[in-house]
Amino acid sequence: MLTEADLDALLAGRHTDPFGRLGLHADDSGRLWVRALLPGASEVALLDAGSKKHIVDLTQRRGGFFEAQVPRRKHRFDYRLAVRWAGGGEGVYADPYNFYPQLGDDELKAFAEGRNFRPFLSLGAHLVQHGDVSGVRFAVWAPNAKRVSVVGNFNNWDGRRHPMRLRHIAGVWEIFVPHAGVGDLYKFEIVNGNGALLPLKADPYARQAQLRPDNASIVAPLPEPTPLPRQRERANRRESPISVYEVHAASWRRGVSGEFPTWDELAEHLPAYVADLGFTHVQLMPISEHPFDGSWGYQTLGLYAPSARFGPPEGFARFVKAVHDQGLGLLLDWVPAHFPVDAFGLAEFDGTRIYEYADPKEGFHRDWNTLIYNFGRTEVRQFLIGSALYWIERWGVDGLRVDAVASMLYRDYSRPAGEWIPNIRGGRENLEAISLLREMNEHVGEVEGAITVAEESTSFPGVSAPTYAGGLGFHYKWNMGWMNDTLRYMAEDPINRRWHHDKMTFGLIYAFSENFMLPISHDEVVHGKGSMLAKMPGDDWQKFANLRAYYGFMWGHPGKKLLFMGQELAQRNEWNHAESLPWGLLEDDRHAGVQRLVRDLNKLYREHSALHRLDCEAGGFEWISAHDAEHSIYAWVRRDGTGRMVLVVCNMTPVPREGYSLGVPDGVTAWKEALNTDSAYYGGSNMGNGVAAAGLPVQAQPAHGKRLSITINLPPLATVFFVPI
């Protein structure tokens, strides 16, 4: 019989080796005993698993603990427990304590040594089959815990029912729970090293979770590997046109329920809309599970779970397919920079700071009241890299936009002197985070066609350079400097723009130092910054004209493009995450005109290789006029490296310029207007250069340092594109 000390420890939920006591065991005399801890049971009997024959009734000693000596058996055998519950009901169950360790020593050793970059295959909740018994294998990393149990609706949330086995090689706790299955709710009950019971913890590797305010993890199948469609591999390359439509899924268009749309509702409308507007990619703000709506997903606690706000995970799979069926790519915002302090999450997960840095000077973000991952710890690095690979390999998304990279790169990010810890070299760079990002990008880079994009706001060198060349290895970097400079310029009254002319040209000094993406993201239309239309000066006509001219400037400028949802509508109010976009604006032709312009800019960008093929190379750009501050005019030529060209001219004042001489490159006899943001079709004054088949003939008249020129009409507050005939 079990000793009273062992029994006390089991009933108190503090036994350090439950697998050594529960289940089938031989005593010192070689006699077999079977023991089960089943609080709430009134009767338990031992059955032979094969014949289903009754072997012996177990005796209840106290607190739901049952045991019996097994008659006539000398060797281990497969058995079942027939249980009658005190509250009514009965069943026959396999015993979780009759199964051997679930995880192999090799995979645990790889995890402990930092070599398992797909830890989601080992940890979390996995559906498994042992003979005729189906169930769920639960595994969680909690190296400093004294006891870990899995609790859920399959055991009445009783931590005494399923205490887990500690695999010392990796600090991983595991158990196979027979008869658990898809849809079961679960958490981990953890006793810390001091013997204190922690708040129940959600599974860091959960693939599905409850909708807030509930926060239990849900058993869900592991998605099958989903490779990118072959055409998507080519579409993500640097020489391809990449124009991204950024979406906050909860507020693009409200669902039938009036709150969150389902993945299927989004799949029905969003991809077709984005494709119709000519964008090449959809980018979703973070859709991994997060507790607070107002964080927009940027404070995530479920790096492996599509948010329950939009329905079950299988709906997300259908959404991904719908995006690809429209010929679009899908990028996800991915947040390895920080995580919230909610008690059910990663914070002090096993009673110690295993996911976050131990010292708040390293591990706490003042700006967001969040914690910072310990980027140097092997288990945390695998958790993060595994998440990146999970979304790409298992869901088939094209890539990740990595949020808040600057906050990862610098230890003194948003910290005053004395409130940060230098690196081992005495510097401010976070060497562990830099190493993590490089490693993550190298692994993602092994997936054919997949890309990563960095939101990085500093001048850190080589963000989009290969790791073998000393870079971070991202494929693209958001050009935050370009965005800030040009929006400050556009906010100026046109009469004052002559004094700020360099804000529009400065970006070309460094435009080819990285593979840049030009972002007009959600960050530019929140927190009192106003909408894009509201940023523009002047009366209503000038606001619309300024906005159209700016979009033309952006699409003509080197760099991939990104526009946040609603800006194609010329939204008047800044974005509100709790409301749907103001689709009714399209009933006003001025707003519909801006939408038509965005569609045509994307069409032009995609059709003319000169506007995208050398987006990231100096050979694809040449200034024609960069210094005409007096008239606030800019002109340049885009090239594709094979002889194709596009001329782009911007007039950033409300003064029309008729008969303007524009210098042009050699090799073309005539040019024609391809797009004019002042067209009446877009809501402009319709001043332009006609559509005559003969176009605008090149004249042997020098201008702008060129020996040839054309004479054009330059509309007020407009950008005009010309292509060779």
XYZ file of C-alpha atoms in Angstrom:
725
model
C 0.000 0.000 0.000
C 1.030 3.579 -0.621
C 2.561 5.296 2.391
C 0.568 7.939 4.185
C 3.259 10.515 3.369
C 2.968 9.767 -0.347
C -0.817 9.859 -0.136
C -0.779 13.193 1.680
C 1.489 14.656 -0.997
C -0.723 13.391 -3.840
C -3.905 14.711 -2.253
C -2.240 18.075 -1.589
C -1.028 18.280 -5.162
C 2.617 18.556 -4.192
C 4.036 15.124 -4.980
C 7.263 15.438 -6.980
C 6.909 12.069 -8.780
C 3.258 11.163 -9.424
C 4.248 8.745 -12.222
C 6.278 6.817 -9.630
C 3.216 6.254 -7.467
C 0.078 6.283 -9.646
C -0.685 3.616 -12.205
C 0.662 0.066 -12.116
C 3.720 -0.642 -9.934
C 5.456 -3.578 -8.313
C 6.312 -3.480 -4.608
C 9.535 -4.802 -3.077
C 8.108 -8.294 -3.086
C 7.237 -8.190 -6.773
C 3.509 -7.897 -6.208
C 1.633 -5.589 -8.592
C -0.452 -2.720 -7.228
C -2.688 -0.375 -9.169
C -3.384 3.133 -7.868
C -5.590 5.944 -9.161
C -6.405 9.421 -7.891
C -9.942 10.165 -9.042
C -11.611 12.813 -6.867
C -15.355 12.604 -7.311
C -15.388 8.848 -8.007
C -17.379 6.486 -5.776
C -16.270 3.131 -7.217
C -13.304 2.034 -9.356
C -12.655 -1.398 -10.820
C -9.670 -2.774 -12.767
C -10.447 -4.371 -16.158
C -8.269 -6.240 -18.615
C -7.978 -3.995 -21.708
C -8.170 -6.866 -24.163
C -10.848 -9.116 -22.714
C -12.666 -6.349 -20.785
C -12.914 -8.842 -17.913
C -13.104 -7.610 -14.340
C -9.882 -8.207 -12.384
C -10.318 -6.497 -9.030
C -12.185 -3.668 -7.309
C -10.019 -0.849 -5.995
C -10.428 0.324 -2.430
C -10.886 4.004 -1.700
C -8.672 5.103 1.129
C -9.551 8.808 1.236
C -9.962 11.900 -0.930
C -10.680 9.970 -4.107
C -7.518 7.858 -3.905
C -8.088 4.205 -4.886
C -5.706 1.256 -4.825
C -5.643 -2.517 -4.940
C -3.205 -5.393 -5.184
C -3.578 -7.084 -8.564
C -4.252 -10.799 -8.162
C -2.664 -13.475 -10.341
C -0.554 -11.029 -12.359
C 3.238 -10.760 -12.222
C 4.008 -8.577 -15.263
C 2.803 -5.232 -16.585
C -0.277 -5.403 -18.771
C -2.689 -3.077 -20.499
C -5.727 -2.286 -18.432
C -8.705 0.038 -18.090
C -10.405 1.632 -15.114
C -14.177 1.291 -14.798
C -15.316 4.335 -12.830
C -18.655 5.194 -11.257
C -18.916 8.865 -10.308
C -20.544 10.055 -7.102
C -22.658 12.609 -8.931
C -23.964 10.020 -11.353
C -22.582 8.603 -14.543
C -19.928 6.027 -15.265
C -17.302 5.180 -17.842
C -14.331 3.052 -18.766
C -11.041 4.894 -19.117
C -7.431 4.295 -20.005
C -5.092 5.362 -17.214
C -2.710 8.238 -18.124
C -0.217 6.806 -15.629
C 0.056 3.527 -17.570
C 1.837 5.208 -20.501
C 5.560 5.619 -20.986
C 7.265 9.020 -21.562
C 5.875 10.711 -24.640
C 8.721 12.854 -25.952
C 11.970 11.412 -27.217
C 15.263 12.158 -25.512
C 16.720 13.455 -28.785
C 14.045 16.106 -29.330
C 14.256 17.200 -25.705
C 18.026 17.423 -25.887
C 17.749 19.479 -29.088
C 15.336 21.813 -27.307
C 17.637 22.163 -24.306
C 20.595 22.912 -26.567
C 18.758 25.415 -28.775
C 18.588 23.248 -31.900
C 14.835 22.653 -32.147
C 13.470 25.502 -34.269
C 10.047 23.900 -34.605
C 9.311 23.300 -30.929
C 5.587 23.472 -31.686
C 5.949 19.885 -32.914
C 6.880 18.805 -29.369
C 5.298 21.279 -26.967
C 1.675 22.276 -26.593
C -1.343 19.992 -27.037
C -1.081 17.272 -29.700
C -3.653 14.707 -30.752
C -2.061 11.257 -30.560
C -3.136 7.649 -30.751
C -1.669 4.849 -28.626
C -3.097 1.565 -29.865
C -6.841 1.836 -29.573
C -6.634 4.820 -27.213
C -6.909 8.330 -28.609
C -6.070 11.339 -26.514
C -3.942 14.437 -26.179
C -0.269 14.744 -25.333
C 0.333 17.886 -23.300
C 3.839 19.280 -22.870
C 5.036 22.568 -21.407
C 8.386 24.137 -20.553
C 8.503 25.139 -16.870
C 12.023 24.311 -15.641
C 11.754 25.818 -12.169
C 8.319 24.506 -11.212
C 7.873 22.048 -8.361
C 4.713 20.585 -9.877
C 2.755 21.085 -13.114
C -0.683 19.652 -13.850
C -2.833 20.011 -16.903
C -6.377 20.986 -15.967
C -9.437 21.307 -18.144
C -13.020 20.372 -18.741
C -11.850 16.723 -19.059
C -10.855 16.586 -15.365
C -13.131 19.173 -13.749
C -10.160 21.612 -13.585
C -8.731 19.585 -10.722
C -4.942 19.841 -10.575
C -4.698 16.571 -8.613
C -6.059 14.544 -11.530
C -3.282 14.951 -14.086
C 0.027 16.024 -12.544
C 2.663 15.794 -15.267
C 6.002 14.017 -15.624
C 9.138 16.190 -15.488
C 11.664 15.443 -18.209
C 14.745 16.770 -16.477
C 16.818 16.869 -19.650
C 14.886 19.948 -20.824
C 12.744 21.200 -17.949
C 9.685 20.030 -19.888
C 6.608 18.544 -18.229
C 4.457 16.098 -20.208
C 1.501 13.758 -19.950
C -0.787 11.806 -22.256
C -4.426 12.309 -21.297
C -6.556 9.511 -22.778
C -9.940 10.443 -24.211
C -9.215 14.194 -24.319
C -9.798 15.629 -27.779
C -10.389 18.511 -30.146
C -12.254 21.392 -28.555
C -11.330 20.571 -24.971
C -10.441 23.560 -22.808
C -7.244 23.410 -20.783
C -4.632 25.339 -18.797
C -1.613 24.495 -16.712
C -1.699 24.535 -12.927
C 1.814 25.278 -11.662
C 3.339 25.137 -8.210
C 6.461 27.275 -8.063
C 9.756 26.388 -6.481
C 8.610 27.784 -3.139
C 5.497 25.628 -3.090
C 3.055 28.432 -3.954
C 0.216 27.812 -6.383
C 0.295 30.223 -9.336
C -2.693 31.557 -11.276
C -3.665 29.085 -13.994
C -1.535 29.573 -17.101
C -2.617 29.384 -20.732
C -0.458 27.250 -23.007
C 2.273 29.339 -24.710
C 2.064 26.963 -27.684
C -1.747 26.807 -27.864
C -3.087 26.753 -31.419
C -6.523 27.991 -30.355
C -7.837 30.004 -27.413
C -11.094 31.228 -25.956
C -12.464 34.630 -26.857
C -11.683 37.284 -24.300
C -12.453 37.805 -21.463
C -12.119 34.004 -21.178
C -8.587 32.846 -21.780
C -8.331 29.063 -21.629
C -6.407 27.254 -24.342
C -8.308 24.916 -26.668
C -7.088 21.618 -28.081
C -6.822 22.020 -31.852
C -5.264 19.922 -34.628
C -1.797 20.810 -35.905
C -2.255 22.330 -39.375
C -0.679 20.363 -42.188
C 2.303 21.963 -43.973
C 1.011 24.420 -46.582
C 3.608 25.522 -49.151
C 3.232 28.801 -51.008
C 1.638 28.593 -54.444
C 4.343 28.666 -57.117
C 3.237 32.032 -58.499
C 3.512 33.575 -55.048
C 7.204 32.658 -54.829
C 7.934 34.922 -57.803
C 5.582 37.669 -56.644
C 7.526 38.338 -53.433
C 10.862 39.007 -55.107
C 12.628 42.343 -55.037
C 12.153 42.943 -58.781
C 8.400 42.339 -58.546
C 5.727 44.985 -57.933
C 4.759 44.893 -54.264
C 1.877 47.119 -53.190
C 0.450 46.255 -49.782
C -3.000 46.963 -48.359
C -2.738 46.969 -44.549
C -5.841 45.759 -42.719
C -7.139 45.696 -39.170
C -9.453 42.731 -39.612
C -11.855 43.707 -36.823
C -12.697 47.119 -38.275
C -12.368 46.797 -42.060
C -16.022 45.874 -42.272
C -18.056 44.712 -39.305
C -19.538 41.229 -39.425
C -23.176 40.270 -39.658
C -23.173 40.030 -35.868
C -22.323 43.746 -35.671
C -18.980 43.083 -34.047
C -16.099 41.008 -35.371
C -16.372 39.594 -38.882
C -15.692 35.894 -39.260
C -12.788 34.665 -41.362
C -15.333 33.430 -43.885
C -17.015 36.848 -44.078
C -13.636 38.453 -44.633
C -12.730 35.818 -47.218
C -15.918 36.563 -49.142
C -15.232 40.292 -49.533
C -11.728 41.454 -48.594
C -9.484 39.596 -51.087
C -11.699 40.500 -54.050
C -11.774 44.142 -52.967
C -8.000 44.334 -52.572
C -7.430 42.605 -55.914
C -9.862 44.971 -57.630
C -7.867 47.935 -56.317
C -4.725 46.442 -57.847
C -2.782 45.779 -54.662
C -0.477 42.768 -54.704
C -0.561 41.882 -51.005
C -2.827 42.016 -47.975
C -1.092 42.695 -44.670
C -3.024 41.909 -41.517
C -2.274 43.669 -38.288
C -1.523 41.025 -35.645
C -4.148 38.308 -35.647
C -2.432 36.100 -33.068
C -4.435 35.785 -29.847
C -4.374 38.835 -27.560
C -6.371 39.770 -24.460
C -7.098 43.480 -25.107
C -8.912 44.765 -28.204
C -7.375 48.212 -27.841
C -3.863 46.844 -28.352
C -4.892 46.018 -31.967
C -3.084 42.712 -31.493
C 0.317 44.207 -30.710
C 0.240 42.839 -27.158
C -0.103 39.177 -27.956
C -0.131 36.210 -25.625
C -0.852 33.560 -28.235
C 1.940 33.548 -30.785
C 0.646 30.280 -32.274
C -3.124 30.901 -32.212
C -5.261 32.829 -34.717
C -7.508 35.082 -32.643
C -10.861 33.684 -31.601
C -12.379 37.071 -32.502
C -12.800 35.831 -36.064
C -13.876 32.256 -35.415
C -12.003 28.933 -35.271
C -8.575 28.422 -36.862
C -9.905 26.440 -39.806
C -11.658 29.627 -40.932
C -8.285 31.335 -41.133
C -7.071 28.556 -43.437
C -9.983 29.295 -45.779
C -9.148 33.009 -45.656
C -5.526 32.344 -46.636
C -6.721 30.280 -49.587
C -9.157 32.996 -50.646
C -6.333 35.562 -50.625
C -4.134 33.345 -52.777
C -7.035 32.493 -55.086
C -7.258 36.207 -55.913
C -3.568 36.202 -56.867
C -2.609 38.132 -53.734
C 0.065 37.553 -51.139
C -0.632 37.568 -47.410
C 1.662 39.154 -44.836
C 1.052 38.961 -41.091
C 2.203 41.405 -38.451
C 4.341 39.399 -36.042
C 5.311 40.737 -32.619
C 8.454 39.312 -30.969
C 9.333 42.619 -29.286
C 7.187 42.378 -26.146
C 4.253 40.716 -24.409
C 1.674 41.821 -21.802
C 1.836 41.179 -18.073
C -1.513 39.342 -17.733
C -1.288 36.731 -14.989
C -2.543 33.891 -17.214
C 0.208 34.523 -19.761
C 3.978 34.249 -19.992
C 4.893 36.569 -17.129
C 6.772 34.639 -14.409
C 5.423 31.546 -16.081
C 6.732 28.954 -13.620
C 7.136 31.402 -10.765
C 10.363 32.716 -12.264
C 11.120 34.943 -15.245
C 11.864 32.330 -17.867
C 10.374 34.096 -20.909
C 11.339 37.653 -19.915
C 14.612 39.206 -18.818
C 14.956 38.996 -15.032
C 16.035 42.628 -14.543
C 13.322 45.231 -15.358
C 16.073 47.418 -16.819
C 16.264 44.816 -19.581
C 12.868 43.197 -19.400
C 10.225 45.914 -19.146
C 8.922 48.346 -21.789
C 7.841 51.605 -20.191
C 6.120 52.822 -23.353
C 3.689 49.914 -23.472
C 3.728 48.549 -19.903
C 4.836 45.202 -21.312
C 7.588 42.663 -20.775
C 10.518 41.941 -23.070
C 11.485 38.436 -24.146
C 14.856 37.145 -22.972
C 16.323 37.070 -26.478
C 19.455 35.300 -25.313
C 17.764 32.249 -23.796
C 17.740 29.242 -26.106
C 14.229 28.075 -25.196
C 12.798 31.565 -25.798
C 14.621 31.935 -29.106
C 13.150 28.639 -30.282
C 9.691 29.697 -29.109
C 9.908 32.872 -31.229
C 11.585 31.396 -34.302
C 9.195 28.468 -34.161
C 6.260 30.877 -34.194
C 7.592 32.629 -37.301
C 8.031 29.316 -39.119
C 4.652 28.069 -37.893
C 2.699 30.850 -39.605
C 4.656 30.521 -42.837
C 4.982 26.752 -43.095
C 1.716 25.612 -41.539
C -0.647 28.345 -42.714
C 1.020 29.177 -46.035
C 1.318 32.937 -45.468
C 3.791 34.772 -47.704
C 5.706 36.474 -44.962
C 5.881 38.463 -41.768
C 6.100 42.154 -41.025
C 8.077 42.286 -37.787
C 6.841 44.963 -35.415
C 8.933 47.364 -33.301
C 12.335 46.102 -34.439
C 14.035 49.294 -33.205
C 12.883 48.533 -29.646
C 14.586 45.159 -29.913
C 17.876 46.421 -31.308
C 18.734 48.908 -28.574
C 18.949 48.326 -24.846
C 18.402 52.028 -24.159
C 15.280 52.235 -26.312
C 13.001 54.821 -24.650
C 15.036 54.593 -21.418
C 16.773 57.465 -19.604
C 20.416 57.259 -18.560
C 20.957 54.860 -15.699
C 17.813 52.871 -16.487
C 19.362 50.427 -18.937
C 22.106 47.811 -18.843
C 24.892 47.934 -21.474
C 25.759 44.819 -23.448
C 28.834 42.735 -22.671
C 30.889 45.080 -24.860
C 29.665 48.145 -23.024
C 27.447 49.279 -25.916
C 23.754 50.045 -26.302
C 22.942 47.404 -28.913
C 21.002 44.336 -27.800
C 23.364 41.708 -29.177
C 21.024 38.850 -28.256
C 18.087 40.406 -30.148
C 20.296 41.097 -33.167
C 21.412 37.485 -33.154
C 17.811 36.276 -32.808
C 16.584 38.359 -35.744
C 19.400 37.115 -37.940
C 18.689 33.522 -37.008
C 14.960 33.943 -37.555
C 15.510 35.490 -40.993
C 17.910 32.748 -41.990
C 15.347 30.063 -41.141
C 12.499 31.900 -42.859
C 14.800 32.446 -45.832
C 15.036 28.692 -46.256
C 11.302 28.610 -47.102
C 11.015 29.185 -50.841
C 9.409 32.553 -51.575
C 8.770 33.637 -47.971
C 9.747 37.186 -46.968
C 10.149 39.299 -43.848
C 9.657 43.053 -43.518
C 11.088 45.135 -40.679
C 9.363 48.076 -39.065
C 12.630 49.698 -38.032
C 12.752 53.438 -37.413
C 16.461 54.090 -36.839
C 19.534 54.198 -39.027
C 20.715 50.771 -37.893
C 22.836 49.564 -40.825
C 22.058 46.592 -43.019
C 18.535 45.777 -41.863
C 17.723 44.305 -45.277
C 21.248 43.115 -46.044
C 21.972 39.365 -46.019
C 23.271 37.914 -42.773
C 26.371 36.620 -44.548
C 27.183 40.259 -45.316
C 26.679 41.311 -41.706
C 23.052 42.418 -42.096
C 19.934 41.427 -40.203
C 18.597 39.476 -43.154
C 15.174 41.079 -43.643
C 13.937 41.234 -47.215
C 12.474 44.747 -46.848
C 12.515 47.616 -44.374
C 9.853 50.242 -43.787
C 11.183 53.677 -44.736
C 10.009 55.602 -41.695
C 12.267 58.576 -42.448
C 10.698 59.043 -45.887
C 7.227 58.868 -44.367
C 7.961 61.417 -41.638
C 9.743 63.880 -43.927
C 7.201 63.823 -46.731
C 4.169 64.069 -44.459
C 5.706 67.072 -42.711
C 6.195 68.660 -46.122
C 2.636 67.961 -47.225
C 1.277 69.514 -44.008
C 2.873 72.846 -44.960
C 0.815 75.479 -46.725
C 1.929 75.409 -50.393
C 3.134 79.004 -50.107
C 5.684 77.848 -47.523
C 6.771 74.630 -49.233
C 9.662 76.358 -51.005
C 11.386 76.524 -47.614
C 10.954 72.799 -47.043
C 11.783 71.530 -50.522
C 14.487 69.156 -49.270
C 12.021 67.126 -47.195
C 10.795 65.546 -50.427
C 14.275 64.973 -51.879
C 16.234 63.929 -48.794
C 14.958 60.356 -48.944
C 16.720 59.823 -52.260
C 20.084 60.312 -50.575
C 19.643 56.969 -48.784
C 16.823 55.399 -50.821
C 18.974 52.514 -52.032
C 20.861 51.773 -48.816
C 18.115 49.277 -47.927
C 15.327 47.436 -49.722
C 12.721 49.973 -48.706
C 8.955 49.843 -48.447
C 7.155 53.201 -48.280
C 4.592 52.933 -45.457
C 1.478 54.975 -44.856
C 0.386 52.683 -42.048
C -2.200 52.719 -39.284
C 0.317 54.528 -37.072
C -0.088 57.677 -39.187
C -3.859 57.956 -38.702
C -4.357 57.397 -34.947
C -3.678 59.049 -31.585
C -4.686 62.521 -32.675
C -2.669 62.522 -35.896
C -5.831 62.747 -37.979
C -6.580 61.068 -41.273
C -4.459 61.504 -44.381
C -7.004 63.947 -45.785
C -7.024 65.935 -42.548
C -3.236 66.333 -42.698
C -3.483 68.226 -45.977
C -3.677 72.057 -45.919
C -6.137 74.337 -47.652
C -9.831 74.230 -48.410
C -11.630 71.005 -49.243
C -10.659 71.100 -52.935
C -7.003 71.632 -52.041
C -7.053 68.891 -49.414
C -8.215 66.347 -51.985
C -5.793 67.645 -54.618
C -2.891 67.536 -52.148
C -3.769 63.982 -51.156
C -3.995 62.829 -54.768
C -0.681 64.511 -55.596
C 0.959 62.877 -52.601
C -0.263 59.412 -53.543
C 1.090 60.019 -57.048
C 4.426 61.093 -55.566
C 4.485 57.942 -53.435
C 3.695 55.532 -56.271
C 6.260 57.207 -58.527
C 8.954 57.149 -55.845
C 11.396 54.205 -55.576
C 10.342 51.619 -52.995
C 7.577 49.093 -52.458
C 4.254 50.564 -51.312
C 2.007 50.139 -48.279
C -1.280 51.917 -47.634
C -3.502 51.419 -44.590
C -7.143 50.591 -45.186
C -9.480 53.556 -45.444
C -6.879 55.877 -46.925
C -8.073 54.904 -50.395
C -11.432 56.377 -49.341
C -9.879 59.695 -48.291
C -11.275 59.038 -44.820
C -12.056 62.328 -43.059
C -11.709 61.146 -39.472
C -8.790 59.239 -38.082
C -9.126 55.492 -37.825
C -11.163 54.036 -34.949
C -10.488 50.355 -34.255
C -13.954 49.924 -32.743
C -15.850 51.014 -35.882
C -16.133 49.857 -39.464
C -14.567 51.945 -42.226
C -16.881 54.743 -43.446
C -17.866 53.044 -46.675
C -20.666 55.555 -47.187
C -18.021 58.120 -48.218
C -17.912 56.467 -51.641
C -21.302 57.991 -52.387
C -19.391 61.294 -52.643
C -17.552 61.420 -55.979
C -14.551 63.199 -54.440
C -13.919 60.223 -52.172
C -14.729 57.715 -54.889
C -12.263 59.600 -57.111
C -9.430 58.977 -54.662
C -10.318 55.289 -54.619
C -10.245 55.253 -58.434
C -6.849 56.955 -58.327
C -5.381 54.324 -55.996
C -6.691 51.606 -58.312
C -5.088 53.234 -61.342
C -1.810 53.963 -59.538
C -1.550 50.284 -58.679
C -2.380 49.345 -62.258
C 0.302 51.702 -63.592
C 2.839 50.472 -61.034
C 2.246 46.837 -61.953
C 2.122 47.308 -65.728
C 5.257 49.421 -66.088
C 8.378 47.561 -65.041
C 10.256 50.871 -64.807
C 8.153 51.697 -61.741
C 9.011 48.522 -59.820
C 11.789 46.355 -61.254
C 14.624 48.467 -59.826
C 12.678 49.805 -56.852
C 15.641 49.079 -54.593
C 18.538 49.960 -56.909
C 20.071 53.317 -57.764
C 20.078 52.441 -61.471
C 16.298 52.658 -61.471
C 16.137 56.370 -60.618
C 17.420 59.662 -62.048
C 16.508 63.191 -61.032
C 15.375 65.538 -63.799
C 14.570 68.440 -61.473
C 15.317 68.249 -57.762
C 16.086 71.898 -56.985
C 13.141 73.956 -58.223
C 12.140 75.009 -54.719
C 10.759 78.307 -55.963
C 7.972 76.523 -57.839
C 7.836 73.376 -55.638
C 8.269 71.172 -58.698
C 9.928 67.763 -58.706
C 10.667 65.618 -61.743
C 12.486 62.340 -62.209
C 12.753 59.329 -64.476
C 12.278 55.704 -63.420
C 14.033 52.907 -65.344
C 13.851 49.123 -65.387
C 17.403 48.476 -66.594
C 16.291 47.214 -70.018
C 15.549 50.578 -71.630
C 11.989 51.124 -70.423
C 11.300 54.445 -68.690
C 8.579 56.442 -66.935
C 8.715 60.191 -66.253
C 7.151 61.504 -63.034
C 6.472 65.204 -62.452
C 4.973 66.781 -59.311
C 3.630 70.306 -58.875
C 3.116 70.878 -55.164
C 1.544 74.336 -55.467
C -1.977 75.305 -56.552
C -0.476 77.325 -59.428
C -0.894 75.654 -62.858
C 2.193 75.696 -65.113
C 1.270 75.829 -68.804
C 3.923 75.368 -71.454
C 6.434 74.006 -68.928
C 9.684 72.730 -70.492
C 10.733 69.411 -69.019
C 14.107 67.867 -69.770
C 13.901 64.263 -70.939
C 16.403 61.437 -71.531
C 17.685 60.557 -74.974
C 16.310 57.683 -76.982
C 12.604 58.598 -77.111
C 10.879 60.602 -79.849
C 7.599 61.290 -78.074
C 5.948 60.885 -74.675
C 2.323 60.543 -73.648
C 0.488 61.187 -70.423
C -0.172 57.876 -68.646
C -1.792 59.136 -65.430
C -2.674 62.557 -64.088
C -3.882 62.940 -60.489
C -5.693 66.145 -61.555
C -7.968 64.241 -63.930
C -11.671 64.947 -63.514
C -12.041 61.154 -63.193
C -10.307 61.445 -59.828
C -11.998 64.697 -58.810
C -9.439 67.149 -60.208
C -9.643 70.225 -62.462
C -8.879 68.145 -65.554
C -5.879 70.176 -66.680
C -3.530 67.910 -68.585
C -1.787 66.961 -71.764
C -4.402 65.190 -73.849
C -4.398 61.667 -75.154
C -3.495 62.292 -78.810
C -1.918 59.277 -80.468
C 1.094 61.336 -81.478
C 1.741 62.339 -77.883
C 4.168 65.084 -76.904
C 7.064 65.328 -79.369
C 10.605 65.584 -78.070
C 12.256 68.893 -78.967
C 15.930 69.716 -79.415
C 15.572 72.325 -76.729
C 17.780 71.930 -73.602
C 16.136 71.877 -70.179
C 17.122 70.663 -66.718
C 20.600 69.742 -67.918
C 19.224 67.558 -70.708
C 19.756 68.326 -74.399
C 16.141 67.343 -75.182
C 12.807 68.382 -73.679
C 9.059 68.219 -73.993
C 6.537 70.966 -73.320
C 3.825 70.013 -70.864
C 0.932 71.488 -68.978
C 1.539 70.937 -65.286
C -1.715 70.968 -63.302
C -2.059 72.494 -59.827
C -1.308 70.240 -56.865
C -0.832 67.223 -59.071
C 1.496 64.406 -60.057
C 1.680 63.423 -63.713
C 3.211 60.265 -65.213
C 4.527 60.121 -68.799
C 5.583 57.058 -70.768
C 7.375 56.774 -74.134
C 5.357 56.194 -77.274
